[in-house]
């Protein structure tokens, strides 16, 4: 059973390269983090006019959820 852990407000370190795996809606996407783990990102318009494989605009990220087993 998976558990979502809210990592908190998005860290805007600029060095992140987050790649979209799946778009859930205009404001929520599933992405891969630097370690290759799936994370859920929330932010206004984060998935709007995006496709799988696009890079995430880190300025639009409001919350980050990490999936823990």
Short mmCIF file of C-alpha atoms in Angstrom, two decimals, residues 1-67:
data_model
loop_
_atom_site.label_atom_id
_atom_site.label_comp_id
_atom_site.label_asym_id
_atom_site.label_seq_id
_atom_site.Cartn_x
_atom_site.Cartn_y
_atom_site.Cartn_z
CA UNK A 1 0.00 0.00 0.00
CA UNK A 2 1.47 3.34 -1.05
CA UNK A 3 1.52 6.40 1.11
CA UNK A 4 1.85 9.98 -0.09
CA UNK A 5 4.21 12.12 1.93
CA UNK A 6 3.95 15.86 1.46
CA UNK A 7 7.47 17.14 1.09
CA UNK A 8 6.21 20.66 1.68
CA UNK A 9 6.37 23.83 -0.29
CA UNK A 10 8.37 23.46 -3.46
CA UNK A 11 12.06 24.10 -3.18
CA UNK A 12 13.07 26.39 -6.02
CA UNK A 13 16.75 25.52 -6.26
CA UNK A 14 16.87 25.99 -10.04
CA UNK A 15 19.01 22.89 -10.53
CA UNK A 16 16.11 20.46 -10.71
CA UNK A 17 15.25 18.76 -13.97
CA UNK A 18 11.81 17.24 -13.43
CA UNK A 19 10.31 15.32 -16.36
CA UNK A 20 6.55 14.76 -16.72
CA UNK A 21 5.45 11.11 -16.69
CA UNK A 22 1.69 11.62 -16.58
CA UNK A 23 -0.69 14.58 -16.53
CA UNK A 24 -3.58 14.10 -14.11
CA UNK A 25 -5.19 17.48 -14.86
CA UNK A 26 -4.17 21.08 -15.61
CA UNK A 27 -2.82 21.54 -12.08
CA UNK A 28 -1.42 18.11 -11.11
CA UNK A 29 1.29 16.02 -12.80
CA UNK A 30 3.31 12.94 -11.95
CA UNK A 31 7.02 13.43 -12.62
CA UNK A 32 10.43 11.86 -12.04
CA UNK A 33 12.76 13.54 -9.56
CA UNK A 34 16.56 13.68 -9.70
CA UNK A 35 16.80 10.22 -8.08
CA UNK A 36 14.44 8.63 -10.62
CA UNK A 37 11.54 8.32 -8.14
CA UNK A 38 7.97 9.28 -8.97
CA UNK A 39 6.63 12.43 -7.35
CA UNK A 40 3.29 14.23 -7.60
CA UNK A 41 3.50 17.96 -8.28
CA UNK A 42 0.72 20.51 -7.76
CA UNK A 43 0.64 24.03 -9.10
CA UNK A 44 -1.55 26.43 -11.01
CA UNK A 45 -1.50 25.43 -14.71
CA UNK A 46 1.38 22.99 -14.24
CA UNK A 47 0.00 20.48 -16.76
CA UNK A 48 -1.74 22.94 -19.07
CA UNK A 49 -0.71 22.41 -22.73
CA UNK A 50 2.06 20.00 -21.68
CA UNK A 51 2.77 16.44 -22.82
CA UNK A 52 4.55 13.43 -21.41
CA UNK A 53 8.31 13.98 -21.47
CA UNK A 54 8.16 17.78 -21.17
CA UNK A 55 10.19 19.44 -18.43
CA UNK A 56 8.33 20.99 -15.50
CA UNK A 57 8.43 24.76 -14.97
CA UNK A 58 9.78 24.91 -11.41
CA UNK A 59 8.31 28.40 -10.85
CA UNK A 60 4.79 26.92 -11.17
CA UNK A 61 5.27 24.21 -8.51
CA UNK A 62 3.36 24.87 -5.29
CA UNK A 63 3.44 21.46 -3.55
CA UNK A 64 5.49 18.29 -3.95
CA UNK A 65 4.31 14.85 -2.83
CA UNK A 66 6.68 11.89 -2.68
CA UNK A 67 5.33 8.32 -2.91
#
